[in-house]
Coordinates of C-alpha atoms in Angstrom, one line a residue:
M388 CA -28.8 -45.2 -57.6
K389 CA -31.5 -46.6 -55.4
M390 CA -29.5 -49.9 -55.1
F391 CA -26.4 -47.9 -54.1
I392 CA -28.3 -46.0 -51.4
C393 CA -29.9 -49.2 -50.1
S394 CA -26.5 -51.0 -50.0
K395 CA -24.9 -48.0 -48.2
F396 CA -27.8 -48.0 -45.7
V397 CA -27.3 -51.8 -45.0
L398 CA -23.5 -51.3 -44.7
D399 CA -23.8 -48.4 -42.4
N400 CA -26.2 -50.2 -40.1
F401 CA -24.0 -53.3 -40.1
L402 CA -20.9 -51.3 -39.2
H403 CA -22.8 -49.4 -36.5
H404 CA -24.0 -52.6 -34.9
Y405 CA -20.6 -54.4 -35.2
L406 CA -18.6 -51.4 -33.8
G407 CA -21.1 -51.1 -31.0
I408 CA -20.4 -54.7 -30.0
L409 CA -16.7 -54.1 -30.1
R410 CA -17.0 -50.9 -28.1
K411 CA -19.0 -52.5 -25.4
F412 CA -16.6 -55.5 -25.2
F413 CA -13.4 -53.4 -24.9
W414 CA -15.1 -50.9 -22.6
K415 CA -15.9 -53.9 -20.4
Q416 CA -12.3 -55.0 -20.7
T417 CA -11.0 -51.6 -19.6
T418 CA -13.5 -51.4 -16.7
N419 CA -12.5 -54.9 -15.6
I420 CA -8.8 -54.1 -15.7
T421 CA -9.4 -51.0 -13.5
V422 CA -11.5 -53.1 -11.1
M423 CA -8.9 -55.9 -11.0
A424 CA -6.3 -53.4 -9.9
K425 CA -8.3 -53.0 -6.7
V426 CA -8.6 -56.7 -6.0
Q427 CA -6.5 -58.0 -3.2
N428 CA -4.1 -60.6 -4.7
V429 CA -4.6 -63.9 -2.9
Y430 CA -2.4 -67.0 -3.5
L431 CA -4.4 -69.7 -5.3
E432 CA -3.4 -73.3 -5.0
S433 CA -2.8 -75.3 -8.2
K434 CA -5.7 -77.3 -9.5
P435 CA -5.6 -81.1 -10.1
R436 CA -3.8 -82.0 -13.3
Y437 CA -4.9 -83.8 -16.4
E438 CA -2.5 -86.8 -16.1
I439 CA -2.9 -88.0 -19.7
L440 CA -2.2 -84.5 -21.2
D441 CA 0.9 -84.3 -19.0
G442 CA 2.0 -87.7 -20.3
L443 CA 1.4 -86.6 -23.9
R444 CA 3.5 -83.5 -23.4
G445 CA 6.3 -85.8 -22.3
V446 CA 5.9 -88.1 -25.3
A447 CA 6.1 -85.1 -27.6
A448 CA 9.2 -83.7 -25.8
L449 CA 11.0 -87.0 -26.2
L450 CA 10.0 -87.0 -29.9
V451 CA 11.6 -83.6 -30.3
V452 CA 14.9 -84.8 -28.8
A453 CA 14.9 -87.8 -31.2
F454 CA 13.9 -85.5 -34.1
H455 CA 16.9 -83.2 -33.4
L456 CA 19.3 -86.2 -33.0
F457 CA 18.3 -87.6 -36.3
E458 CA 18.5 -84.1 -37.9
T459 CA 22.2 -84.1 -37.4
Y460 CA 22.5 -86.9 -40.0
S461 CA 19.7 -85.8 -42.3
K462 CA 20.3 -84.2 -45.7
G463 CA 17.6 -81.7 -44.8
T464 CA 14.1 -81.4 -43.3
P465 CA 12.3 -83.2 -46.2
Y466 CA 14.5 -86.3 -45.6
Q467 CA 14.1 -86.5 -41.8
I468 CA 13.2 -89.9 -40.2
I469 CA 10.8 -88.2 -37.8
N470 CA 9.8 -86.1 -40.7
H471 CA 7.2 -83.8 -39.1
G472 CA 8.8 -83.8 -35.7
Y473 CA 8.8 -80.0 -35.6
L474 CA 5.0 -80.1 -35.4
A475 CA 5.4 -81.1 -31.7
V476 CA 5.8 -77.3 -31.1
D477 CA 2.3 -76.7 -32.5
F478 CA 1.0 -79.5 -30.3
F479 CA 2.6 -77.9 -27.2
F480 CA 0.8 -74.7 -28.0
V481 CA -2.6 -76.5 -28.1
L482 CA -1.8 -78.0 -24.7
S483 CA -0.7 -74.7 -23.4
G484 CA -3.9 -72.9 -24.4
F485 CA -6.0 -75.7 -22.9
V486 CA -4.1 -75.6 -19.6
I487 CA -4.2 -71.8 -19.3
G488 CA -7.9 -71.8 -19.7
Y489 CA -8.4 -74.6 -17.2
A490 CA -6.0 -73.1 -14.6
Y491 CA -7.1 -69.5 -14.7
D492 CA -10.4 -68.8 -16.5
D493 CA -12.5 -69.1 -13.2
R494 CA -9.9 -67.3 -11.0
W495 CA -9.9 -63.7 -12.2
S496 CA -12.3 -62.6 -9.4
K497 CA -9.5 -63.5 -7.0
M498 CA -6.4 -62.6 -9.0
T499 CA -4.9 -59.5 -10.5
L500 CA -3.1 -59.2 -13.8
G501 CA 0.1 -58.8 -11.8
G502 CA -0.7 -62.0 -9.9
F503 CA -1.3 -63.9 -13.1
F504 CA 2.0 -62.8 -14.6
K505 CA 3.9 -63.5 -11.4
R506 CA 2.5 -67.1 -11.4
R507 CA 3.5 -67.6 -15.1
L508 CA 7.0 -66.2 -14.5
T509 CA 7.4 -68.5 -11.5
R510 CA 6.3 -71.5 -13.6
L511 CA 8.4 -70.8 -16.7
Q512 CA 11.3 -68.6 -16.0
P513 CA 13.5 -70.8 -13.7
M514 CA 14.0 -73.5 -16.4
M515 CA 14.5 -70.7 -19.0
V516 CA 17.4 -69.5 -16.9
I517 CA 19.0 -72.9 -16.5
G518 CA 18.6 -73.7 -20.2
T519 CA 20.5 -70.5 -21.0
V520 CA 23.2 -71.4 -18.5
V521 CA 23.6 -74.9 -20.0
G522 CA 23.7 -73.3 -23.5
L523 CA 26.6 -71.0 -22.3
L524 CA 28.5 -73.9 -20.6
M525 CA 28.3 -76.0 -23.8
F526 CA 28.7 -73.2 -26.3
Y527 CA 32.2 -74.2 -27.5
F528 CA 31.3 -77.9 -27.7
G529 CA 29.9 -77.2 -31.2
I530 CA 33.0 -75.4 -32.4
N531 CA 34.0 -78.3 -34.8
C532 CA 30.7 -78.2 -36.6
S533 CA 31.1 -76.7 -40.1
Q534 CA 27.7 -74.9 -39.8
F535 CA 28.9 -73.0 -36.7
G536 CA 31.7 -71.0 -38.1
P537 CA 31.1 -67.8 -36.1
I538 CA 31.7 -69.7 -32.8
A539 CA 35.5 -69.5 -33.2
T540 CA 35.5 -65.8 -33.7
A541 CA 32.6 -64.6 -31.5
P542 CA 33.9 -62.0 -29.1
A543 CA 33.4 -62.6 -25.4
W544 CA 31.3 -59.4 -25.0
K545 CA 28.8 -60.6 -27.6
I546 CA 28.5 -64.1 -26.0
A547 CA 28.0 -62.5 -22.5
L548 CA 25.4 -60.1 -23.9
C549 CA 23.5 -63.0 -25.6
F550 CA 23.6 -64.8 -22.2
V551 CA 22.2 -61.9 -20.2
L552 CA 19.5 -61.2 -22.8
G553 CA 18.6 -64.9 -23.0
I554 CA 18.1 -65.0 -19.2
F555 CA 15.6 -62.1 -19.5
M556 CA 13.9 -63.6 -22.5
I557 CA 15.0 -60.8 -24.8
P558 CA 15.6 -62.0 -28.4
V559 CA 18.6 -60.9 -30.5
T560 CA 18.6 -59.9 -34.1
P561 CA 20.6 -61.7 -36.8
K562 CA 23.3 -59.0 -36.4
M563 CA 24.1 -60.5 -33.0
D564 CA 24.6 -64.0 -34.3
I565 CA 27.4 -65.9 -32.6
R566 CA 26.7 -69.4 -34.0
G567 CA 25.8 -69.1 -37.6
W568 CA 22.0 -69.9 -37.6
H569 CA 20.7 -66.4 -37.0
E570 CA 18.7 -67.7 -34.0
S571 CA 16.8 -65.3 -31.7
Y572 CA 18.4 -67.1 -28.8
P573 CA 21.7 -68.4 -30.0
L574 CA 22.8 -70.1 -26.8
N575 CA 19.6 -72.2 -26.6
G576 CA 17.7 -72.3 -29.9
P577 CA 14.3 -73.7 -28.7
Q578 CA 13.8 -70.7 -26.4
W579 CA 12.0 -68.9 -29.2
T580 CA 8.9 -71.1 -28.6
L581 CA 8.8 -70.0 -25.0
M582 CA 9.0 -66.3 -26.1
L583 CA 5.8 -67.0 -28.1
E584 CA 4.4 -68.9 -25.1
Y585 CA 4.8 -65.7 -23.1
I586 CA 3.2 -63.7 -25.8
G587 CA 0.2 -66.1 -25.9
N588 CA -0.1 -65.7 -22.1
I589 CA -0.1 -61.9 -22.4
L590 CA -2.7 -61.9 -25.2
Y591 CA -4.9 -64.2 -23.0
A592 CA -4.6 -62.0 -19.9
L593 CA -5.2 -58.7 -21.6
F594 CA -7.9 -59.6 -24.2
F595 CA -9.0 -63.2 -24.7
R596 CA -9.8 -64.2 -21.1
R597 CA -13.0 -62.2 -21.1
M598 CA -14.2 -63.1 -24.6
P599 CA -17.4 -65.0 -24.9
K600 CA -17.1 -68.4 -26.6
W601 CA -18.7 -67.2 -29.9
L602 CA -16.2 -64.3 -30.2
L603 CA -13.3 -66.5 -29.3
A604 CA -14.5 -69.0 -32.0
C605 CA -14.5 -66.2 -34.6
F606 CA -10.9 -65.4 -33.8
V607 CA -9.9 -69.1 -33.9
G608 CA -11.5 -69.3 -37.3
L609 CA -9.4 -66.3 -38.5
F610 CA -6.3 -67.9 -37.1
A611 CA -7.1 -71.1 -38.9
L612 CA -7.1 -69.1 -42.2
L613 CA -3.6 -68.0 -41.3
T614 CA -2.6 -71.6 -40.8
L615 CA -4.0 -72.5 -44.2
N616 CA -2.3 -69.5 -45.7
F617 CA 1.0 -70.9 -44.5
G618 CA 0.4 -74.6 -45.1
L619 CA -1.2 -74.4 -48.6
G620 CA 1.3 -71.8 -49.8
W621 CA -1.3 -69.0 -50.4
D622 CA 1.2 -66.5 -49.0
V623 CA -1.4 -63.7 -49.2
F624 CA 0.9 -61.2 -47.5
G625 CA 4.0 -62.2 -49.4
T626 CA 6.1 -62.8 -46.3
L627 CA 6.6 -66.6 -46.3
G628 CA 8.9 -67.2 -49.3
N629 CA 10.3 -70.7 -49.5
Y630 CA 8.8 -71.7 -46.2
S631 CA 5.3 -72.3 -47.5
G632 CA 4.0 -75.8 -47.2
R633 CA 6.3 -76.8 -44.3
F634 CA 5.5 -75.7 -40.7
A635 CA 9.2 -75.3 -39.7
G636 CA 10.4 -71.9 -38.6
G637 CA 9.9 -69.0 -36.3
W638 CA 13.3 -69.0 -34.6
S639 CA 14.7 -65.8 -35.9
I640 CA 13.9 -62.1 -35.6
T641 CA 13.1 -61.4 -39.2
E642 CA 9.8 -60.5 -40.9
Q643 CA 9.5 -63.9 -42.5
Q644 CA 10.3 -65.8 -39.3
L645 CA 8.1 -63.7 -37.1
W646 CA 5.1 -64.3 -39.5
I647 CA 5.8 -68.0 -39.2
G648 CA 6.2 -67.9 -35.5
F649 CA 2.9 -66.1 -34.8
T650 CA 1.1 -68.2 -37.4
R651 CA 2.2 -71.3 -35.5
L652 CA 1.2 -69.8 -32.1
L653 CA -2.2 -68.2 -32.7
Y654 CA -4.5 -71.0 -33.9
P655 CA -3.1 -73.8 -31.7
F656 CA -3.0 -71.8 -28.5
F657 CA -6.4 -70.2 -28.7
C658 CA -8.0 -73.4 -30.2
G659 CA -6.8 -75.1 -27.0
L660 CA -8.4 -72.4 -24.9
L661 CA -11.6 -72.7 -26.9
I662 CA -12.0 -76.5 -26.6
Q663 CA -11.3 -76.2 -22.8
R664 CA -14.1 -73.7 -22.5
I665 CA -16.5 -75.7 -24.6
G666 CA -15.8 -78.7 -22.3
K667 CA -17.1 -81.5 -24.5
F668 CA -14.4 -84.1 -24.2
I669 CA -14.0 -87.4 -26.0
K670 CA -14.0 -90.5 -23.7
V671 CA -11.8 -93.4 -25.1
K672 CA -10.5 -96.4 -23.3
N673 CA -6.8 -96.6 -22.9
A674 CA -6.7 -92.9 -24.1
F675 CA -3.0 -92.4 -23.2
L676 CA -1.9 -95.4 -25.3
W677 CA -4.0 -94.5 -28.3
C678 CA -3.2 -90.8 -28.2
S679 CA 0.5 -91.5 -27.9
L680 CA 0.5 -93.9 -30.8
I681 CA -1.5 -91.4 -33.0
L682 CA 0.9 -88.6 -32.0
I683 CA 4.0 -90.7 -32.9
A684 CA 2.4 -91.9 -36.1
V685 CA 1.5 -88.5 -37.5
L686 CA 4.9 -87.0 -36.7
C687 CA 6.8 -89.9 -38.3
V688 CA 4.9 -90.0 -41.6
P689 CA 7.4 -89.3 -44.4
R690 CA 7.2 -86.1 -46.4
I691 CA 4.2 -86.1 -48.7
G692 CA 5.1 -85.0 -52.2
A693 CA 8.4 -84.2 -53.9
A694 CA 11.1 -82.6 -51.7
P695 CA 12.3 -79.1 -52.5
S696 CA 15.4 -78.8 -54.8
F697 CA 17.7 -76.2 -56.2
S698 CA 19.6 -76.0 -59.5
R699 CA 21.3 -73.3 -61.4
E700 CA 19.0 -73.9 -64.4
L701 CA 15.7 -74.0 -62.6
G702 CA 16.5 -72.2 -59.4
Y703 CA 14.5 -73.1 -56.2
Q704 CA 11.8 -75.7 -56.8
P705 CA 9.4 -76.0 -53.8
G706 CA 8.5 -79.7 -54.5
G707 CA 5.2 -81.0 -53.1
V708 CA 4.3 -77.9 -51.2
F709 CA 0.5 -78.3 -51.5
Y710 CA 0.2 -81.9 -50.4
N711 CA 2.7 -81.8 -47.6
G712 CA 1.3 -78.4 -46.4
L713 CA -2.2 -79.8 -46.6
Y714 CA -1.2 -82.8 -44.5
E715 CA 0.5 -80.6 -41.8
S716 CA -2.4 -78.1 -41.8
L717 CA -4.9 -81.0 -41.1
I718 CA -2.7 -82.3 -38.3
I719 CA -2.6 -78.8 -36.7
L720 CA -6.2 -77.8 -37.4
I721 CA -7.9 -81.2 -36.6
V722 CA -5.7 -84.0 -35.2
F723 CA -4.0 -82.1 -32.4
P724 CA -7.2 -80.7 -31.0
L725 CA -8.8 -84.1 -31.2
L726 CA -5.8 -85.6 -29.3
V727 CA -6.3 -83.0 -26.5
L728 CA -10.0 -83.7 -26.4
M729 CA -9.3 -87.5 -26.1
G730 CA -6.6 -86.9 -23.5
A731 CA -8.8 -84.6 -21.4
G732 CA -11.7 -87.1 -21.6
G733 CA -9.6 -90.2 -20.7
T734 CA -8.7 -91.6 -17.3
I735 CA -5.6 -93.3 -16.0
K736 CA -6.0 -96.5 -14.0
G737 CA -3.2 -98.0 -12.0
K738 CA -0.5 -96.5 -9.9
C739 CA 2.3 -97.4 -12.3
S740 CA 0.5 -95.7 -15.2
M741 CA -0.2 -92.6 -13.1
K742 CA 3.5 -92.4 -12.0
F743 CA 4.6 -92.9 -15.6
C744 CA 2.5 -90.0 -16.9
K745 CA 3.5 -87.8 -14.0
F746 CA 7.2 -88.5 -14.7
L747 CA 6.7 -87.7 -18.4
G748 CA 4.8 -84.5 -17.5
D749 CA 7.4 -83.5 -15.0
I750 CA 10.4 -83.8 -17.4
S751 CA 8.6 -82.5 -20.5
Y752 CA 9.4 -78.8 -20.1
P753 CA 12.9 -79.4 -18.6
I754 CA 13.9 -81.7 -21.4
Y755 CA 12.6 -79.5 -24.1
I756 CA 14.3 -76.3 -22.8
T757 CA 17.7 -77.9 -21.9
H758 CA 18.3 -80.6 -24.6
Y759 CA 19.4 -78.4 -27.5
P760 CA 22.8 -77.5 -26.2
M761 CA 23.4 -81.2 -26.2
I762 CA 22.4 -81.3 -29.9
Y763 CA 24.9 -78.6 -30.7
A764 CA 27.5 -80.7 -29.0
Q765 CA 26.4 -83.8 -30.9
M766 CA 26.7 -81.9 -34.2
G767 CA 30.2 -80.8 -33.3
W768 CA 31.2 -84.4 -32.5
Q769 CA 29.7 -85.7 -35.7
S770 CA 31.4 -83.1 -37.8
A771 CA 34.8 -83.9 -36.2
N772 CA 34.3 -87.7 -36.4
A773 CA 32.5 -88.1 -39.7
D774 CA 34.6 -91.1 -40.6
A775 CA 34.0 -92.9 -37.4
P776 CA 32.3 -96.4 -37.5
V777 CA 28.5 -96.3 -37.7
G778 CA 28.3 -98.0 -34.3
Q779 CA 30.1 -95.1 -32.7
H780 CA 27.6 -92.6 -34.2
I781 CA 24.7 -94.7 -32.9
M782 CA 26.2 -95.0 -29.5
V783 CA 26.9 -91.2 -29.2
A784 CA 23.3 -90.4 -30.4
V785 CA 21.8 -92.8 -27.9
S786 CA 24.0 -91.5 -25.1
F787 CA 23.0 -87.9 -25.8
F788 CA 19.3 -89.0 -25.8
F789 CA 19.5 -90.5 -22.3
L790 CA 21.9 -87.8 -21.0
S791 CA 19.3 -85.3 -22.1
I792 CA 16.7 -87.1 -19.9
L793 CA 19.1 -87.3 -17.0
M794 CA 20.1 -83.7 -17.2
A795 CA 16.4 -82.6 -17.4
W796 CA 15.6 -84.6 -14.3
A797 CA 18.6 -83.2 -12.4
C798 CA 17.7 -79.6 -13.4
L799 CA 14.1 -80.3 -12.4
K800 CA 14.9 -81.7 -8.9
F801 CA 17.9 -79.6 -8.0
F802 CA 17.0 -76.2 -9.5
D803 CA 13.5 -75.8 -10.9
E804 CA 11.4 -77.3 -8.1
P805 CA 13.4 -75.7 -5.2
T806 CA 13.5 -72.3 -7.1
R807 CA 9.7 -72.4 -7.7
K808 CA 9.0 -73.4 -4.1
W809 CA 11.1 -70.5 -2.9
L810 CA 9.4 -68.1 -5.3
T811 CA 6.0 -69.4 -4.3
E812 CA 6.7 -68.9 -0.6
H813 CA 8.5 -65.5 -0.8
W814 CA 7.0 -63.9 -3.9
L815 CA 3.6 -65.3 -4.6
K816 CA 2.5 -65.8 -1.0
G817 CA 4.5 -62.8 0.1
K818 CA 6.0 -64.4 3.2
K819 CA 8.8 -62.4 4.8
K820 CA 11.6 -63.4 7.2
N821 CA 11.0 -62.6 10.8
A822 CA 13.1 -59.7 12.1

């Protein structure tokens, strides 16, 4: 009885102390939000960029394009040539968290919440719009693909609704499917990652921006457990099903896919924010070269362990879930943050190297958000010309690769940059035309 009373006393004191900390923190948050509403919103110029990180983002984006082109001819994800190419998404989230902290952590005394969201919309939304437009224009190019049966029968009103919702970043449920893959953005599949990017930005602005490093580190530790829950197949919440052990998924509005999507967002994004705040970077000579080679190598490693299989006698067999999931978990938890630390600590020497990294950084977002309609078209061509000579298939794939780069560059120069410039002048800075 005495032990029970003693334990209850310790627990009550612990909870009182812990809840007191949380109460003070969130009271401070509420007070700061109220104060921020009174701050005059001033336009803030962009900070100098981390050229190596920009270059690495471009390398990862090109790997994503190659991954999707190879995927057309793959028997499934376990047999992919760039086997872990989908992990580039998790790498993007680490970069995003780092850049958000660098760009905005020290600016909140001069910027309102509304100002922050306006800047993020100006940066991200124009290319989102053009990616949806490209997806609409190329929608019927995938009609010959056997996987895209609903294309031929999709009513015009449903296609138009998916287009409008896509432009405004509103996902659709599987009932609104017009392609056959139950994507949340059926005109431009990869848009689901930008939806999560927006959510990460909102969480940062409302809660995480004011957290001290120790509290942020605690949350990052919890998010790491979510990553291990997915990667090692623990599935504590019973939501992952056959996806355990393979960090592919998040593109559909279902309970399982949403769990996967948020698991893939939370640790990388807020780990990137944490390592930026800690500010202890790793200095390595030729950092861009080494980081690029490491990134390519870890994404191209073949699947570790047996591939999943299905038979009537045995049903679904997950294969080497543990070892493959362990490998991908280590890449996300350790390797990607290390690459960002090395990229942030490195320097670029020489004008050619600077221009190359700048070019890769400039096209990274445009190529990522516009390339997948080209993949739909490639899949349609491959399905309609399955018996064509191997040389033709190689030529078509290579052509789509370079066309994706060219289209991204054109969208950047003729739409994204002019649109962002106009929005900056007339929306962020608030300039008005003279009467």
